[in-house]
PDB file of C-alpha atoms and ligand atoms in Angstrom:
ATOM      1  CA  MET A   1      -0.281  47.366  63.700  1.00 41.00           C
ATOM      2  CA  PRO A   2      -0.132  44.151  65.780  1.00 41.00           C
ATOM      3  CA  GLU A   3       2.985  43.435  67.751  1.00 40.00           C
ATOM      4  CA  PRO A   4       5.113  40.594  66.350  1.00 39.00           C
ATOM      5  CA  VAL A   5       4.582  37.600  68.589  1.00 41.00           C
ATOM      6  CA  ASN A   6       8.151  36.386  68.864  1.00 41.00           C
ATOM      7  CA  GLN A   7      10.160  39.517  69.449  1.00 40.00           C
ATOM      8  CA  ASN A   8      12.623  37.775  71.734  1.00 42.00           C
ATOM      9  CA  PRO A   9      14.095  34.369  71.117  1.00 39.00           C
ATOM     10  CA  PRO A  10      12.785  31.817  73.623  1.00 41.00           C
ATOM     11  CA  GLY A  11      14.896  31.449  76.777  1.00 43.00           C
ATOM     12  CA  PRO A  12      16.406  28.197  77.968  1.00 47.00           C
ATOM     13  CA  VAL A  13      13.091  26.592  78.949  1.00 50.00           C
ATOM     14  CA  ASP A  14      14.647  23.577  80.616  1.00 57.00           C
ATOM     15  CA  ALA A  15      16.934  25.568  82.934  1.00 68.00           C
ATOM     16  CA  PRO A  16      14.499  25.754  85.921  1.00 75.00           C
ATOM     17  CA  TRP A  17      13.733  22.066  85.514  1.00 73.00           C
ATOM     18  CA  ARG A  18      17.399  21.250  85.492  1.00 69.00           C
ATOM     19  CA  ARG A  19      17.880  23.272  88.675  1.00 70.00           C
ATOM     20  CA  TRP A  20      15.049  21.335  90.320  1.00 74.00           C
ATOM     21  CA  LEU A  21      16.496  18.054  89.166  1.00 67.00           C
ATOM     22  CA  ARG A  22      19.892  18.951  90.568  1.00 65.00           C
ATOM     23  CA  MET A  23      18.303  19.783  93.917  1.00 67.00           C
ATOM     24  CA  LEU A  24      16.394  16.499  94.030  1.00 71.00           C
ATOM     25  CA  ALA A  25      19.230  14.343  92.763  1.00 73.00           C
ATOM     26  CA  PRO A  26      22.666  15.968  93.080  1.00 74.00           C
ATOM     27  CA  PRO A  27      24.874  15.019  90.147  1.00 82.00           C
ATOM     28  CA  ARG A  28      27.058  11.953  90.565  1.00 88.00           C
ATOM     29  CA  CYS A  29      30.493  11.278  89.140  1.00 90.00           C
ATOM     30  CA  LEU A  30      30.108   9.302  85.906  1.00 89.00           C
ATOM     31  CA  ILE A  31      33.081   7.131  86.813  1.00 87.00           C
ATOM     32  CA  CYS A  32      32.885   6.345  90.530  1.00 88.00           C
ATOM     33  CA  ARG A  33      29.374   7.589  91.535  1.00 87.00           C
ATOM     34  CA  GLU A  34      30.772   9.928  94.232  1.00 90.00           C
ATOM     35  CA  CYS A  35      29.296  13.450  94.375  1.00 89.00           C
ATOM     36  CA  ALA A  36      30.209  15.485  91.312  1.00 88.00           C
ATOM     37  CA  ALA A  37      31.534  19.029  91.697  1.00 85.00           C
ATOM     38  CA  ASN A  38      32.600  22.153  89.807  1.00 81.00           C
ATOM     39  CA  GLY A  39      29.837  22.029  87.212  1.00 80.00           C
ATOM     40  CA  ILE A  40      30.970  18.822  85.481  1.00 81.00           C
ATOM     41  CA  ASP A  41      29.684  15.298  86.027  1.00 86.00           C
ATOM     42  CA  LEU A  42      32.879  14.119  87.730  1.00 88.00           C
ATOM     43  CA  CYS A  43      34.067  14.111  91.339  1.00 90.00           C
ATOM     44  CA  PRO A  44      37.187  16.231  92.003  1.00 91.00           C
ATOM     45  CA  ALA A  45      39.388  13.090  92.267  1.00 91.00           C
ATOM     46  CA  CYS A  46      38.303  11.671  88.890  1.00 90.00           C
ATOM     47  CA  ALA A  47      38.443  15.136  87.292  1.00 87.00           C
ATOM     48  CA  ARG A  48      42.104  15.358  88.349  1.00 89.00           C
ATOM     49  CA  THR A  49      42.904  12.091  86.552  1.00 90.00           C
ATOM     50  CA  LEU A  50      41.568  13.353  83.202  1.00 91.00           C
ATOM     51  CA  PRO A  51      44.499  13.043  80.764  1.00 94.00           C
ATOM     52  CA  TRP A  52      44.151  16.475  79.123  1.00 93.00           C
ATOM     53  CA  SER A  53      46.293  16.745  76.036  1.00 93.00           C
ATOM     54  CA  GLY A  54      49.413  18.832  76.653  1.00 90.00           C
ATOM     55  CA  ASN A  55      51.994  19.913  74.101  1.00 92.00           C
ATOM     56  CA  ALA A  56      51.136  17.996  70.938  1.00 95.00           C
ATOM     57  CA  CYS A  57      51.832  17.988  67.211  1.00 96.00           C
ATOM     58  CA  ARG A  58      49.633  20.548  65.490  1.00 96.00           C
ATOM     59  CA  ARG A  59      49.083  18.314  62.483  1.00 97.00           C
ATOM     60  CA  CYS A  60      48.304  14.975  64.198  1.00 97.00           C
ATOM     61  CA  ALA A  61      47.795  15.710  67.941  1.00 96.00           C
ATOM     62  CA  LEU A  62      50.436  13.184  69.052  1.00 96.00           C
ATOM     63  CA  PRO A  63      51.957  14.240  72.391  1.00 94.00           C
ATOM     64  CA  LEU A  64      55.385  15.861  71.906  1.00 94.00           C
ATOM     65  CA  ALA A  65      58.148  15.990  74.487  1.00 89.00           C
ATOM     66  CA  GLY A  66      59.841  19.130  73.204  1.00 84.00           C
ATOM     67  CA  ALA A  67      58.445  22.487  72.165  1.00 83.00           C
ATOM     68  CA  ASP A  68      58.316  21.681  68.434  1.00 87.00           C
ATOM     69  CA  PRO A  69      54.946  22.528  66.889  1.00 93.00           C
ATOM     70  CA  VAL A  70      55.004  19.608  64.417  1.00 96.00           C
ATOM     71  CA  CYS A  71      56.288  16.024  64.809  1.00 95.00           C
ATOM     72  CA  GLY A  72      58.918  14.468  62.557  1.00 94.00           C
ATOM     73  CA  ALA A  73      56.452  12.180  60.770  1.00 94.00           C
ATOM     74  CA  CYS A  74      54.175  15.114  59.826  1.00 96.00           C
ATOM     75  CA  LEU A  75      57.185  17.161  58.657  1.00 96.00           C
ATOM     76  CA  ARG A  76      58.347  14.345  56.396  1.00 97.00           C
ATOM     77  CA  ARG A  77      54.879  13.586  55.073  1.00 95.00           C
ATOM     78  CA  PRO A  78      52.395  16.435  55.657  1.00 96.00           C
ATOM     79  CA  PRO A  79      48.937  14.969  56.342  1.00 97.00           C
ATOM     80  CA  PRO A  80      45.769  16.260  54.609  1.00 97.00           C
ATOM     81  CA  LEU A  81      44.594  17.817  57.891  1.00 98.00           C
ATOM     82  CA  ALA A  82      45.802  21.385  58.474  1.00 97.00           C
ATOM     83  CA  GLU A  83      45.390  21.178  62.242  1.00 97.00           C
ATOM     84  CA  VAL A  84      44.268  18.498  64.693  1.00 97.00           C
ATOM     85  CA  ARG A  85      43.155  19.090  68.274  1.00 97.00           C
ATOM     86  CA  ALA A  86      42.416  16.399  70.852  1.00 97.00           C
ATOM     87  CA  ALA A  87      40.940  17.141  74.267  1.00 96.00           C
ATOM     88  CA  PHE A  88      42.640  14.099  75.800  1.00 96.00           C
ATOM     89  CA  VAL A  89      45.283  11.474  75.328  1.00 96.00           C
ATOM     90  CA  TYR A  90      43.464   8.124  75.324  1.00 95.00           C
ATOM     91  CA  GLY A  91      43.726   6.393  78.719  1.00 91.00           C
ATOM     92  CA  PHE A  92      41.897   6.194  82.031  1.00 87.00           C
ATOM     93  CA  PRO A  93      39.076   7.308  82.425  1.00 87.00           C
ATOM     94  CA  LEU A  94      38.479   7.865  78.701  1.00 90.00           C
ATOM     95  CA  ASP A  95      38.748   4.118  78.124  1.00 91.00           C
ATOM     96  CA  ARG A  96      35.580   3.856  80.239  1.00 87.00           C
ATOM     97  CA  LEU A  97      33.697   6.961  79.181  1.00 89.00           C
ATOM     98  CA  LEU A  98      34.175   6.668  75.418  1.00 91.00           C
ATOM     99  CA  PRO A  99      33.019   3.037  74.961  1.00 90.00           C
ATOM    100  CA  ARG A 100      30.026   3.712  77.213  1.00 89.00           C
ATOM    101  CA  PHE A 101      29.046   6.596  74.995  1.00 89.00           C
ATOM    102  CA  LYS A 102      29.917   4.920  71.707  1.00 86.00           C
ATOM    103  CA  PHE A 103      28.487   1.453  72.187  1.00 85.00           C
ATOM    104  CA  HIS A 104      25.969   1.827  75.016  1.00 86.00           C
ATOM    105  CA  ARG A 105      24.493   5.203  74.170  1.00 86.00           C
ATOM    106  CA  ASP A 106      25.408   6.713  77.552  1.00 87.00           C
ATOM    107  CA  LEU A 107      24.330  10.265  76.765  1.00 86.00           C
ATOM    108  CA  ALA A 108      25.607  11.698  80.058  1.00 87.00           C
ATOM    109  CA  ALA A 109      29.102  10.490  79.124  1.00 90.00           C
ATOM    110  CA  GLY A 110      28.600  12.029  75.677  1.00 91.00           C
ATOM    111  CA  ALA A 111      27.591  15.384  77.168  1.00 90.00           C
ATOM    112  CA  LEU A 112      30.677  15.396  79.400  1.00 91.00           C
ATOM    113  CA  LEU A 113      32.945  14.581  76.434  1.00 93.00           C
ATOM    114  CA  ALA A 114      31.359  17.296  74.287  1.00 93.00           C
ATOM    115  CA  ASP A 115      31.821  19.761  77.149  1.00 91.00           C
ATOM    116  CA  CYS A 116      35.529  18.883  77.515  1.00 92.00           C
ATOM    117  CA  LEU A 117      36.070  19.161  73.765  1.00 95.00           C
ATOM    118  CA  ALA A 118      34.316  22.545  73.722  1.00 94.00           C
ATOM    119  CA  ARG A 119      36.739  23.809  76.397  1.00 92.00           C
ATOM    120  CA  THR A 120      39.687  22.604  74.292  1.00 94.00           C
ATOM    121  CA  VAL A 121      38.667  24.153  70.980  1.00 96.00           C
ATOM    122  CA  ALA A 122      36.930  27.313  72.256  1.00 94.00           C
ATOM    123  CA  PRO A 123      40.100  29.476  71.993  1.00 93.00           C
ATOM    124  CA  LEU A 124      40.793  28.368  68.382  1.00 93.00           C
ATOM    125  CA  PRO A 125      39.736  30.398  65.346  1.00 91.00           C
ATOM    126  CA  ARG A 126      36.304  29.132  64.253  1.00 94.00           C
ATOM    127  CA  PRO A 127      36.085  27.141  61.018  1.00 97.00           C
ATOM    128  CA  ASP A 128      33.028  27.850  58.838  1.00 97.00           C
ATOM    129  CA  ALA A 129      31.359  24.557  59.732  1.00 96.00           C
ATOM    130  CA  LEU A 130      31.560  21.456  61.872  1.00 97.00           C
ATOM    131  CA  VAL A 131      31.424  18.154  59.959  1.00 97.00           C
ATOM    132  CA  PRO A 132      30.926  14.936  61.966  1.00 97.00           C
ATOM    133  CA  VAL A 133      32.624  11.867  60.471  1.00 96.00           C
ATOM    134  CA  PRO A 134      29.613   9.847  59.292  1.00 93.00           C
ATOM    135  CA  LEU A 135      28.875   6.166  59.810  1.00 87.00           C
ATOM    136  CA  HIS A 136      27.797   4.016  56.893  1.00 86.00           C
ATOM    137  CA  ARG A 137      24.004   3.513  56.692  1.00 86.00           C
ATOM    138  CA  ALA A 138      24.357  -0.193  57.489  1.00 85.00           C
ATOM    139  CA  ARG A 139      26.437   0.538  60.612  1.00 85.00           C
ATOM    140  CA  LEU A 140      24.010   3.242  61.691  1.00 86.00           C
ATOM    141  CA  ARG A 141      21.095   0.794  61.424  1.00 87.00           C
ATOM    142  CA  GLN A 142      23.014  -1.749  63.476  1.00 85.00           C
ATOM    143  CA  ARG A 143      24.132   0.654  66.216  1.00 82.00           C
ATOM    144  CA  GLY A 144      21.061   2.862  66.252  1.00 83.00           C
ATOM    145  CA  TYR A 145      22.860   6.155  66.610  1.00 85.00           C
ATOM    146  CA  ASP A 146      25.810   8.071  65.304  1.00 90.00           C
ATOM    147  CA  GLN A 147      28.295   8.978  68.031  1.00 90.00           C
ATOM    148  CA  ALA A 148      30.147  11.681  66.074  1.00 94.00           C
ATOM    149  CA  LEU A 149      26.867  13.422  65.258  1.00 94.00           C
ATOM    150  CA  GLU A 150      25.784  13.199  68.914  1.00 92.00           C
ATOM    151  CA  LEU A 151      29.025  14.924  69.930  1.00 94.00           C
ATOM    152  CA  ALA A 152      28.784  17.476  67.120  1.00 95.00           C
ATOM    153  CA  ARG A 153      25.277  18.694  67.996  1.00 94.00           C
ATOM    154  CA  PRO A 154      26.021  20.127  71.468  1.00 92.00           C
ATOM    155  CA  LEU A 155      29.465  21.303  70.349  1.00 94.00           C
ATOM    156  CA  ALA A 156      28.098  23.257  67.365  1.00 95.00           C
ATOM    157  CA  CYS A 157      25.509  24.752  69.676  1.00 93.00           C
ATOM    158  CA  ARG A 158      28.073  25.759  72.329  1.00 92.00           C
ATOM    159  CA  LEU A 159      30.410  27.322  69.752  1.00 94.00           C
ATOM    160  CA  ALA A 160      27.589  28.836  67.650  1.00 94.00           C
ATOM    161  CA  MET A 161      28.922  27.070  64.539  1.00 95.00           C
ATOM    162  CA  PRO A 162      26.922  25.683  61.627  1.00 96.00           C
ATOM    163  CA  LEU A 163      26.669  21.886  61.739  1.00 96.00           C
ATOM    164  CA  ARG A 164      27.024  20.344  58.265  1.00 95.00           C
ATOM    165  CA  ASP A 165      26.172  16.665  58.562  1.00 93.00           C
ATOM    166  CA  ASP A 166      24.964  16.794  54.942  1.00 91.00           C
ATOM    167  CA  LEU A 167      28.445  17.431  53.555  1.00 93.00           C
ATOM    168  CA  LEU A 168      30.069  14.018  53.876  1.00 94.00           C
ATOM    169  CA  ARG A 169      28.734  10.533  53.126  1.00 91.00           C
ATOM    170  CA  ARG A 170      30.260   7.179  53.907  1.00 89.00           C
ATOM    171  CA  VAL A 171      29.813   5.314  50.655  1.00 85.00           C
ATOM    172  CA  ARG A 172      31.654   2.103  51.582  1.00 80.00           C
ATOM    173  CA  ASP A 173      30.838  -0.057  54.575  1.00 79.00           C
ATOM    174  CA  THR A 174      34.375  -0.703  55.770  1.00 77.00           C
ATOM    175  CA  ALA A 175      35.598  -3.353  58.219  1.00 76.00           C
ATOM    176  CA  PRO A 176      36.142  -2.109  61.805  1.00 77.00           C
ATOM    177  CA  GLN A 177      39.533  -0.379  61.969  1.00 77.00           C
ATOM    178  CA  SER A 178      40.355  -1.667  65.459  1.00 77.00           C
ATOM    179  CA  ARG A 179      41.674  -5.030  64.224  1.00 77.00           C
ATOM    180  CA  LEU A 180      43.908  -3.627  61.473  1.00 80.00           C
ATOM    181  CA  ASP A 181      47.474  -2.290  61.426  1.00 83.00           C
ATOM    182  CA  ALA A 182      48.287   1.212  60.133  1.00 82.00           C
ATOM    183  CA  LYS A 183      48.781   0.224  56.494  1.00 84.00           C
ATOM    184  CA  ALA A 184      45.665  -1.954  56.381  1.00 83.00           C
ATOM    185  CA  ARG A 185      43.680   0.874  58.007  1.00 83.00           C
ATOM    186  CA  ARG A 186      44.682   3.241  55.210  1.00 82.00           C
ATOM    187  CA  ARG A 187      43.724   0.720  52.555  1.00 82.00           C
ATOM    188  CA  ASN A 188      40.469  -0.099  54.343  1.00 80.00           C
ATOM    189  CA  VAL A 189      39.114   3.477  54.337  1.00 78.00           C
ATOM    190  CA  ARG A 190      40.481   4.587  50.963  1.00 81.00           C
ATOM    191  CA  ARG A 191      37.594   6.123  49.008  1.00 81.00           C
ATOM    192  CA  ALA A 192      35.200   5.324  51.846  1.00 84.00           C
ATOM    193  CA  PHE A 193      33.852   8.892  51.808  1.00 91.00           C
ATOM    194  CA  GLU A 194      32.216  11.145  49.286  1.00 90.00           C
ATOM    195  CA  ALA A 195      31.586  14.835  49.772  1.00 90.00           C
ATOM    196  CA  ALA A 196      28.267  16.178  48.543  1.00 84.00           C
ATOM    197  CA  ALA A 197      28.640  19.123  46.214  1.00 72.00           C
ATOM    198  CA  THR A 198      25.831  20.967  47.996  1.00 72.00           C
ATOM    199  CA  ALA A 199      26.105  24.720  47.937  1.00 71.00           C
ATOM    200  CA  PRO A 200      27.195  26.695  49.767  1.00 82.00           C
ATOM    201  CA  LEU A 201      30.461  24.832  50.227  1.00 89.00           C
ATOM    202  CA  PRO A 202      32.397  26.108  53.270  1.00 94.00           C
ATOM    203  CA  THR A 203      36.052  26.969  52.711  1.00 95.00           C
ATOM    204  CA  HIS A 204      37.275  25.849  56.134  1.00 97.00           C
ATOM    205  CA  VAL A 205      35.745  22.987  58.126  1.00 97.00           C
ATOM    206  CA  ALA A 206      36.543  21.004  61.254  1.00 98.00           C
ATOM    207  CA  LEU A 207      35.911  17.278  61.103  1.00 98.00           C
ATOM    208  CA  LEU A 208      34.672  15.788  64.342  1.00 97.00           C
ATOM    209  CA  ASP A 209      35.234  12.275  65.657  1.00 96.00           C
ATOM    210  CA  ASP A 210      35.423  10.596  69.045  1.00 94.00           C
ATOM    211  CA  VAL A 211      38.852   8.953  68.810  1.00 94.00           C
ATOM    212  CA  MET A 212      41.842   9.323  66.497  1.00 95.00           C
ATOM    213  CA  THR A 213      44.166   6.319  66.287  1.00 92.00           C
ATOM    214  CA  THR A 214      46.333   6.406  63.145  1.00 91.00           C
ATOM    215  CA  GLY A 215      44.217   9.139  61.549  1.00 93.00           C
ATOM    216  CA  ALA A 216      43.431   6.977  58.489  1.00 92.00           C
ATOM    217  CA  THR A 217      39.666   7.597  58.707  1.00 93.00           C
ATOM    218  CA  LEU A 218      40.029  11.347  59.257  1.00 96.00           C
ATOM    219  CA  HIS A 219      42.566  11.591  56.443  1.00 96.00           C
ATOM    220  CA  ALA A 220      40.244   9.761  54.008  1.00 95.00           C
ATOM    221  CA  ALA A 221      37.402  12.113  54.984  1.00 96.00           C
ATOM    222  CA  ALA A 222      39.671  15.165  54.567  1.00 97.00           C
ATOM    223  CA  ILE A 223      40.791  14.014  51.111  1.00 96.00           C
ATOM    224  CA  ALA A 224      37.133  13.658  50.013  1.00 95.00           C
ATOM    225  CA  LEU A 225      36.361  17.185  51.260  1.00 95.00           C
ATOM    226  CA  HIS A 226      39.449  18.631  49.543  1.00 95.00           C
ATOM    227  CA  ARG A 227      38.424  16.898  46.331  1.00 93.00           C
ATOM    228  CA  ALA A 228      34.997  18.572  46.545  1.00 92.00           C
ATOM    229  CA  GLY A 229      36.660  21.981  46.900  1.00 92.00           C
ATOM    230  CA  VAL A 230      36.946  22.617  50.656  1.00 95.00           C
ATOM    231  CA  ALA A 231      40.204  24.548  51.003  1.00 96.00           C
ATOM    232  CA  ARG A 232      41.115  23.731  54.594  1.00 97.00           C
ATOM    233  CA  VAL A 233      40.158  20.758  56.762  1.00 97.00           C
ATOM    234  CA  ASP A 234      40.995  20.506  60.480  1.00 98.00           C
ATOM    235  CA  ALA A 235      40.016  17.746  62.890  1.00 98.00           C
ATOM    236  CA  TRP A 236      38.761  17.868  66.467  1.00 98.00           C
ATOM    237  CA  VAL A 237      38.624  14.664  68.490  1.00 97.00           C
ATOM    238  CA  CYS A 238      37.913  13.728  72.094  1.00 96.00           C
ATOM    239  CA  ALA A 239      40.935  11.496  72.476  1.00 96.00           C
ATOM    240  CA  ARG A 240      44.148  10.744  70.633  1.00 96.00           C
ATOM    241  CA  VAL A 241      45.568   7.228  70.924  1.00 95.00           C
ATOM    242  CA  ARG A 242      49.361   7.314  71.280  1.00 88.00           C
TER     243      ARG A 242
HETATM  244 ZN1   ZN B 301      34.770  10.020  90.554  1.00 84.01          ZN
HETATM  245 ZN1   ZN B 302      52.385  14.956  63.765  1.00 84.01          ZN
END
């Protein structure tokens, strides 16, 4: 009987190339171009300035001064997200890295952000699937790529989680949220999403987005998933705006 050809899964074929590349061109800090160190694309000085999220509300990721697990606003009005985790509080150098990734397709910045987010969520219990917050088709055509999906791909791979970018659709092309206040943001994204009733439907998912500001977009996406029958929706984001 002939031996099966692919008994072992293929190894990381690009690893030797990467090693060569690193020898030829040592990695540079993505922020200041000094020599990077410690296995991430940042110099030690810039790495120290990273505003890692500390004690924060479990339901909305807002930084909390005390030891309370949930903030007053989330206690009064529980949001549709069961748990929210942010790698960082928005500020320097995220205000440079995130726009470069989001609007200028800087994939090295994206890889660094995905790596930092993976470190943050690795100790958490794994949801059944990772669901990137989708762009509307028109916005995707305009921008050329989907930043949440680009973050979700390496993250799903690192955490060995199924990526379900088929689960959620953006059915309304909404105005950019950045120019709106909290109330207008909620109104703007209401019914912007539709969840596909494609089997098998996971019971617990984590939504993925780059930045969370008021949470209006993530909440609208969570409501659509709940409506389709997903029991629990969490959210993972790179940075939380205070
Ligand atoms: Zn630096
Ligand atoms: Zn909260």
